[in-house]
Tab-separated table of C-alpha atoms in Angstrom:
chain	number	residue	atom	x	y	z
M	87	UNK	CA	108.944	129.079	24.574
M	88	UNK	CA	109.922	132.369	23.308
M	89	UNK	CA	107.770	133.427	20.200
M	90	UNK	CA	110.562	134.793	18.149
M	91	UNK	CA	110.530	135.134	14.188
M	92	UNK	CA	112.995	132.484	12.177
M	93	UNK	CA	114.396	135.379	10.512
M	94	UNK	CA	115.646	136.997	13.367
M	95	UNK	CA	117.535	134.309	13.824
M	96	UNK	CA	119.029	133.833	10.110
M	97	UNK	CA	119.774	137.851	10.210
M	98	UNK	CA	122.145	136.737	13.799
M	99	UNK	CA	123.824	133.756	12.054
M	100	UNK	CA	125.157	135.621	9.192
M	101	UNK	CA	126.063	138.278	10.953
M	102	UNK	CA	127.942	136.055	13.311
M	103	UNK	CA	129.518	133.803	10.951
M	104	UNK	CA	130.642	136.839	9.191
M	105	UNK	CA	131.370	139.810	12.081
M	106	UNK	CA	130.328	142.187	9.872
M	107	UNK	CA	126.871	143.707	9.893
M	108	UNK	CA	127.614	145.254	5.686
M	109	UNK	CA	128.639	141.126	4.642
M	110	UNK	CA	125.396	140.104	6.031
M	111	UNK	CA	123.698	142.512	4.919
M	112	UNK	CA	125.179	141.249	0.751
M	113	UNK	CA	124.434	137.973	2.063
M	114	UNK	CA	120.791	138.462	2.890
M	115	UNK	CA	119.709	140.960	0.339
M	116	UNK	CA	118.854	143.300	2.275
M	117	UNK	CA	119.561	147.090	3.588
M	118	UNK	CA	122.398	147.322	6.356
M	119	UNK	CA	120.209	148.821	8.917
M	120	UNK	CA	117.669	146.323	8.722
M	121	UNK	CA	120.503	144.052	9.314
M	122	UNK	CA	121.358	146.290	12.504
M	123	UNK	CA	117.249	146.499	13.255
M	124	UNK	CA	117.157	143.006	13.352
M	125	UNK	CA	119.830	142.187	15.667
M	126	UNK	CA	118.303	144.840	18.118
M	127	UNK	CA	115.000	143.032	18.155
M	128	UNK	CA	116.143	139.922	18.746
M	129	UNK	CA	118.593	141.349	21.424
M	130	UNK	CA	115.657	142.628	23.806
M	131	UNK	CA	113.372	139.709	23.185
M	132	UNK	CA	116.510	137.728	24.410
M	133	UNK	CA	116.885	140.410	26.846
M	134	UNK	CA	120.862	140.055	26.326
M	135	UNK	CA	123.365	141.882	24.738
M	136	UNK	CA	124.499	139.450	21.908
M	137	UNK	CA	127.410	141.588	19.966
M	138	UNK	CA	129.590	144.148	20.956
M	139	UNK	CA	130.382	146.893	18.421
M	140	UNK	CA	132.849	149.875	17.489
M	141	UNK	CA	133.371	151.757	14.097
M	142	UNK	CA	135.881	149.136	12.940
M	143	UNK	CA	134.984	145.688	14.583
M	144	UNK	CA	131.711	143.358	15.625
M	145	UNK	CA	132.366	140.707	18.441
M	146	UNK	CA	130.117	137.770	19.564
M	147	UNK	CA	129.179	138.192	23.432
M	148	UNK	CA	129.645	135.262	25.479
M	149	UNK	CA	125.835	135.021	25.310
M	150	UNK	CA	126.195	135.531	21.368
M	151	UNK	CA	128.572	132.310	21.158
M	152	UNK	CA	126.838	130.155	23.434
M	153	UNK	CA	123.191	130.984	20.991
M	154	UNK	CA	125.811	130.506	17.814
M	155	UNK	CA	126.512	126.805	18.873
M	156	UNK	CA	122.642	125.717	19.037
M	157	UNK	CA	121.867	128.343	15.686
M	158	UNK	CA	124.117	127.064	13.670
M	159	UNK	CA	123.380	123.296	13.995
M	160	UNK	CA	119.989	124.095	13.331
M	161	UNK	CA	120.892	126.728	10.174
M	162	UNK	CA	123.150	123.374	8.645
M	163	UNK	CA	119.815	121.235	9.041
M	164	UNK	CA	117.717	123.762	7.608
M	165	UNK	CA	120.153	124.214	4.421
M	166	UNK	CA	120.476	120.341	3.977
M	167	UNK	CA	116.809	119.823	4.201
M	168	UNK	CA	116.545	122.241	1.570
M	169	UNK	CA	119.076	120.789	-0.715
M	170	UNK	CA	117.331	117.463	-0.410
M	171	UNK	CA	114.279	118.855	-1.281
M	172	UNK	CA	115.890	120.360	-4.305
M	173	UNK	CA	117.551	116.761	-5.115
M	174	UNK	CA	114.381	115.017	-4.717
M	175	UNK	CA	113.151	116.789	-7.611
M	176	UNK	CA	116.198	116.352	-10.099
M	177	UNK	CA	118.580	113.139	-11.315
M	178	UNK	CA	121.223	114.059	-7.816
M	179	UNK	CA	119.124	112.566	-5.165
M	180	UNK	CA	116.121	111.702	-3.479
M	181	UNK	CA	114.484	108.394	-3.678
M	182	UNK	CA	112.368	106.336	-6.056
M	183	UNK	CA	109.978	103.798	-4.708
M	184	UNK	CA	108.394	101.015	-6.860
M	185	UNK	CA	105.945	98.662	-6.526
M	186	UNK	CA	106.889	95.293	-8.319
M	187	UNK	CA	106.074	91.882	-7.566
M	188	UNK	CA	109.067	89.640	-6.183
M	189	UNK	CA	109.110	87.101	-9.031
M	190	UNK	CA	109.003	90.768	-11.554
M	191	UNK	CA	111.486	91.941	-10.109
M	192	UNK	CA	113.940	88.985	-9.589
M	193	UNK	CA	113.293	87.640	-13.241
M	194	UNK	CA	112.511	91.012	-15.273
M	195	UNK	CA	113.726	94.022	-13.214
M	196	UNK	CA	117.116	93.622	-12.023
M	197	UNK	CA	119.390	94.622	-14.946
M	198	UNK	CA	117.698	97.825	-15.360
M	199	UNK	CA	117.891	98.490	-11.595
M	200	UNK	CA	121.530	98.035	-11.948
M	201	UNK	CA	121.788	100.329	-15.227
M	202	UNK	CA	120.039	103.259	-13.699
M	203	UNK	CA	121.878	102.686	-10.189
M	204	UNK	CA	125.194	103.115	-11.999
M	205	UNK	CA	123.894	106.305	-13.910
M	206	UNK	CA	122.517	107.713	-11.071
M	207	UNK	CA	123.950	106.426	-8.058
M	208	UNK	CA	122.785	109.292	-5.815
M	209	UNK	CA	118.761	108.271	-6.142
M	210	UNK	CA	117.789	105.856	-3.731
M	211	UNK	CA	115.359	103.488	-4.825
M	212	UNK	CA	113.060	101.848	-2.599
M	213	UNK	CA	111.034	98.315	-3.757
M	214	UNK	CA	107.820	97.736	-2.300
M	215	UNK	CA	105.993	93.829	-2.920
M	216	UNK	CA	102.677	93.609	-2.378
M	217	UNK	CA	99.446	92.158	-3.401
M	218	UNK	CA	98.483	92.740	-7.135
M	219	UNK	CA	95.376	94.681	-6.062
M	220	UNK	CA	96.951	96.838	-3.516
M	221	UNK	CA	99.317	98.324	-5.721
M	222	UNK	CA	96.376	100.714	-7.538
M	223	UNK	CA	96.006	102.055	-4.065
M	224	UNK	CA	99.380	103.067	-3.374
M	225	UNK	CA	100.059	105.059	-6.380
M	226	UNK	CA	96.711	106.987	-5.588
M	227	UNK	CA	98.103	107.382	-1.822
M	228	UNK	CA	101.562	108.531	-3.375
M	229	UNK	CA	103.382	105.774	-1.341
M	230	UNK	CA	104.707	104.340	-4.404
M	231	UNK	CA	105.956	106.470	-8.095
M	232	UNK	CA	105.725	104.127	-10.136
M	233	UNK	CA	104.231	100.180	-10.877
M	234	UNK	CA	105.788	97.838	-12.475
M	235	UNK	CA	103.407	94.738	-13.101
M	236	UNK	CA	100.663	92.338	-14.968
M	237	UNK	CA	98.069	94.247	-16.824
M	238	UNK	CA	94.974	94.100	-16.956
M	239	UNK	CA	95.213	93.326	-13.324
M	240	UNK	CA	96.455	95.700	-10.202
M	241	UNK	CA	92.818	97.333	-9.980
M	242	UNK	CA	94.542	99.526	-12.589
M	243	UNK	CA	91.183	100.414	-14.807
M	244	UNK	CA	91.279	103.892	-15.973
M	245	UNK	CA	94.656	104.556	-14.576
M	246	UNK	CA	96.542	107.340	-16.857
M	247	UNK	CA	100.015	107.190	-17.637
M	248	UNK	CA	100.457	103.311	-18.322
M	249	UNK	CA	103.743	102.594	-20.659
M	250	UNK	CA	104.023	99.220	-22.134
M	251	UNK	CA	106.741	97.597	-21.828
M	252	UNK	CA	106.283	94.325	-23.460
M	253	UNK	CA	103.754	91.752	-24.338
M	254	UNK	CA	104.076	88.154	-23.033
M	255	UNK	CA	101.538	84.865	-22.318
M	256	UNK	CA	101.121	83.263	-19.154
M	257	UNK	CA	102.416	79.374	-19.783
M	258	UNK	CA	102.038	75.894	-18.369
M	259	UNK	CA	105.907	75.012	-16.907
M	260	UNK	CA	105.908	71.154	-15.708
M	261	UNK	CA	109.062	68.798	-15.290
M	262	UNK	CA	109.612	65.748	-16.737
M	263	UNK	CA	107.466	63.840	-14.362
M	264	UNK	CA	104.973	64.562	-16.445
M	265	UNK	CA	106.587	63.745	-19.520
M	266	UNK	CA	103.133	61.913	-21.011
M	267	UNK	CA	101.993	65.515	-21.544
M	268	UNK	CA	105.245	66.228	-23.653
M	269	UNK	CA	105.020	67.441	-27.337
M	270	UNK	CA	101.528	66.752	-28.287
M	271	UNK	CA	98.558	69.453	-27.663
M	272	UNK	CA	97.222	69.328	-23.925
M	273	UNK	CA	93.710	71.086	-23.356
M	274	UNK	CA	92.163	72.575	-20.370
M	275	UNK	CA	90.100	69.519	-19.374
M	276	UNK	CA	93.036	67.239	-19.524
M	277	UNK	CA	95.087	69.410	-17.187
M	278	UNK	CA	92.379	69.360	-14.486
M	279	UNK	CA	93.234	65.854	-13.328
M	280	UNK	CA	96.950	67.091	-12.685
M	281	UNK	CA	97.955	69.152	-9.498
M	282	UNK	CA	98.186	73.314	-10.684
M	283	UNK	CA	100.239	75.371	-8.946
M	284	UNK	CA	99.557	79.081	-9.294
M	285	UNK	CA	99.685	82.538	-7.567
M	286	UNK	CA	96.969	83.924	-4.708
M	287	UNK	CA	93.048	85.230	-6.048
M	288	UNK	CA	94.600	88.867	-5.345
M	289	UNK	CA	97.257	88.475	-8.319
M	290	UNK	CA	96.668	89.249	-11.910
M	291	UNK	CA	98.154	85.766	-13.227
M	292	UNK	CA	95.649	84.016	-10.944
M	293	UNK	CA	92.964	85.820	-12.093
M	294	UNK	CA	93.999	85.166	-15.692
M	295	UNK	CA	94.030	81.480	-15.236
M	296	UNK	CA	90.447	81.246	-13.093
M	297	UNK	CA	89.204	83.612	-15.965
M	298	UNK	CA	90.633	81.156	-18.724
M	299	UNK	CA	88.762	77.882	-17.299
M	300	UNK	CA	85.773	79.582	-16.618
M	301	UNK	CA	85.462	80.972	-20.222
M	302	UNK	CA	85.756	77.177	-21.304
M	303	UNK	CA	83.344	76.232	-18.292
M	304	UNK	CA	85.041	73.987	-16.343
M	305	UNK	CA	86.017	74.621	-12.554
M	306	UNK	CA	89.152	74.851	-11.501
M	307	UNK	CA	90.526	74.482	-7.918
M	308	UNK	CA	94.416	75.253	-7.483
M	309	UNK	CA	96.493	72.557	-5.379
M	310	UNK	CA	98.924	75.209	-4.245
M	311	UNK	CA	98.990	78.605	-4.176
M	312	UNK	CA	101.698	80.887	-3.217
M	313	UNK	CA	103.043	84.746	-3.626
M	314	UNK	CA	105.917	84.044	-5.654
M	315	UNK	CA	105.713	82.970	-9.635
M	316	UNK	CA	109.423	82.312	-8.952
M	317	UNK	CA	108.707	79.724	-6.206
M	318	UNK	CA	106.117	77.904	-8.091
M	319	UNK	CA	108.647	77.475	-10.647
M	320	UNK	CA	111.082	75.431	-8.316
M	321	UNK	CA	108.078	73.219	-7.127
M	322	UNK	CA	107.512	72.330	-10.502
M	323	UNK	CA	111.068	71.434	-10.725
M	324	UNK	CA	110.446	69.326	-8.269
M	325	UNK	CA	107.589	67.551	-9.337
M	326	UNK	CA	104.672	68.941	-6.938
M	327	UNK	CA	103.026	69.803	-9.853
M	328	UNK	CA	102.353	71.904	-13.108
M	329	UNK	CA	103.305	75.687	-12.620
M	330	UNK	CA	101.222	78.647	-14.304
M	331	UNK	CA	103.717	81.321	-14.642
M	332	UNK	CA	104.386	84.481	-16.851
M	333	UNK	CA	106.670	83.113	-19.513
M	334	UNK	CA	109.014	85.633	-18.702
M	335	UNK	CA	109.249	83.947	-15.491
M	336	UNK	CA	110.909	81.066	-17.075
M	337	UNK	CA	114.344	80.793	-16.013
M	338	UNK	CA	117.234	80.703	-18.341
M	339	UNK	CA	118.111	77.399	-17.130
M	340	UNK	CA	115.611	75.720	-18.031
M	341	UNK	CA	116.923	72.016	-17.203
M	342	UNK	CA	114.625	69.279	-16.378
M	343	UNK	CA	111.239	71.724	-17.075
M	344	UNK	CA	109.360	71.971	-20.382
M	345	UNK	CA	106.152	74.257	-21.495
M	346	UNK	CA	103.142	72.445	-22.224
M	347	UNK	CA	101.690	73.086	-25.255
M	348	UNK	CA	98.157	74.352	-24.508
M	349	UNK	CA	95.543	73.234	-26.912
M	350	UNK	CA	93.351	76.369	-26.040
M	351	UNK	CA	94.777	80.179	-26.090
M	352	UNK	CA	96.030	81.517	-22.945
M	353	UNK	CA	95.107	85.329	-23.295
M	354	UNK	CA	98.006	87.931	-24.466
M	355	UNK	CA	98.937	90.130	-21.473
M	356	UNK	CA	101.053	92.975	-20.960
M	357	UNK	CA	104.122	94.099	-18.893
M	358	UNK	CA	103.417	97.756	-17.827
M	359	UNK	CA	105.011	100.621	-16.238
M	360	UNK	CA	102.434	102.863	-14.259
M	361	UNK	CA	102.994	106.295	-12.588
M	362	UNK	CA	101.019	108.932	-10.309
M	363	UNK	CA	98.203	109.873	-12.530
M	364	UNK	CA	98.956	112.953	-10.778
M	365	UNK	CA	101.210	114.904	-12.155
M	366	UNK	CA	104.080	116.104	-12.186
M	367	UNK	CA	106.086	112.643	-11.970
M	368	UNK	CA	109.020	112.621	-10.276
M	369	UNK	CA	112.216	113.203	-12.255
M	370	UNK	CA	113.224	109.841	-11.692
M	371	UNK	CA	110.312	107.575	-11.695
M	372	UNK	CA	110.109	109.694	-15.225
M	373	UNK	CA	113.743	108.547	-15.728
M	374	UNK	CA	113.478	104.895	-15.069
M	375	UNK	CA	110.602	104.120	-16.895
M	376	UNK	CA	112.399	105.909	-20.034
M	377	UNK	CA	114.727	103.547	-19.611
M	378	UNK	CA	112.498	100.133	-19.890
């Protein structure tokens, strides 16, 4: 492979694009006869002749237009790699990746994704679900601009640029198979002999709830566990057993589901919008959280 500098070749595809050593030379910014220099240089490390030239006119050899059709290719990549680079740091492209639980995202996130996808439609925006814990990591790694999640949880201690965006209790959802526990006060002891359903150890809400018994000393053991606060919603619904969910996760619809009313305090938590404590953040990671 020839060890030839990239600028030799720019200095050929503007000349050939325009067939005029002075246009190239406005182009590039720089004297004519470096222009003509150039072109000589590259010429005998080529060791072919790759313009012909009189006092009026410059024409492409057939060895000029046979190296135009693999430059110029190559020139259109370089320019578009540059003008994504240039997007990726304003509002008219590039990509923004967040890290958001599944159940956050289906029952908190989605009108906002749809907002800011219609305002900037160019961005693309990437979702990444993973466990609670992990997502600390990848905003340190920089696979991820921004989280969107339970705090305190995440492994999220000393992180800097944490926005609230709301505050919200973890609740007790149950259908009306277990109607008995219906409008009178239910306490921690009491719900022990019923089947809980709640997240994985790795998630914040899980944590929460092993954290809440354990302040009151009594075990707890889960009867199911699964990723998805959204899920365990819907097997409450069916009757497997008494869901501990973000109240946010609560849908809409609430039919044939009530809350239990907790004799002890379930602890106040908070929705939060983390970036790259490294700055700068990306325009629009910046953007989107603005927007919560």
């Amino acid at each position: 492979m020839m060890d030839i500098n990239y600028e030799l070749y720019k200095v050929f595809f503007h000349v050939a694009n325009s067939l005029s050593f002075s246009k190239a030379s406005k182009q590039l910014f720089i004297s004519q006869s470096a222009v003509s220099q150039s072109i000589k240089v590259l010429e005998k490390k080529l060791n072919h002749p790759l313009f012909t030239r009189n006092t009026k006119q410059v024409h492409l050899t057939p060895e000029g237009e046979l190296l135009l059709k693999h430059i110029e290719p190559a020139m259109n990549l370089i320019r578009q790699g540059e003008s994504r680079l240039l997007e990726a740091h304003s509002l008219e492209g590039g990509q923004l990746r967040i890290g958001i639980s599944e159940s956050a995202c289906r029952y908190f996130l989605l009108p906002y994704l749809k907002k800011f996808h219609q305002g900037h439609p160019k961005i693309h925006v990437k979702i990444i679900s993973q466990h609670s814990l992990d997502y600390a990591k990848l905003l340190d790694l920089g696979e991820i601009d921004l989280y969107i999640g339970n705090y305190p949880g995440a492994g999220l201690p000393g992180q800097q640029n944490i926005q609230v965006i709301r505050e919200f209790f973890d609740v007790f959802v149950a259908s009306e198979e277990y109607s008995q526990l219906k409008g009178r006060k239910v306490g921690l002891e009491e719900l022990l002999s019923y089947p809980i359903l709640t997240t994985g150890r790795k998630s914040a809400s899980s944590d929460s709830l092993h954290n809440l018994f354990c302040r009151h000393q009594l075990d707890f053991v889960p009867e199911i566990e699964l990723s998805d606060s959204g899920l365990l919603v819907d097997l409450a619904r069916a009757g497997l057993g008494i869901a501990f969910v973000p109240e946010y996760c609560m849908p809409e619809d609430a039919k044939n589901l009530f809350l239990l009313d907790l004799a002890e305090q379930t602890p106040v938590r908070k929705l939060v919008a983390v970036c790259r404590h490294q700055p700068p953040i990306p325009p629009a990671a910046k953007a989107f959280r603005e927007m919560l």
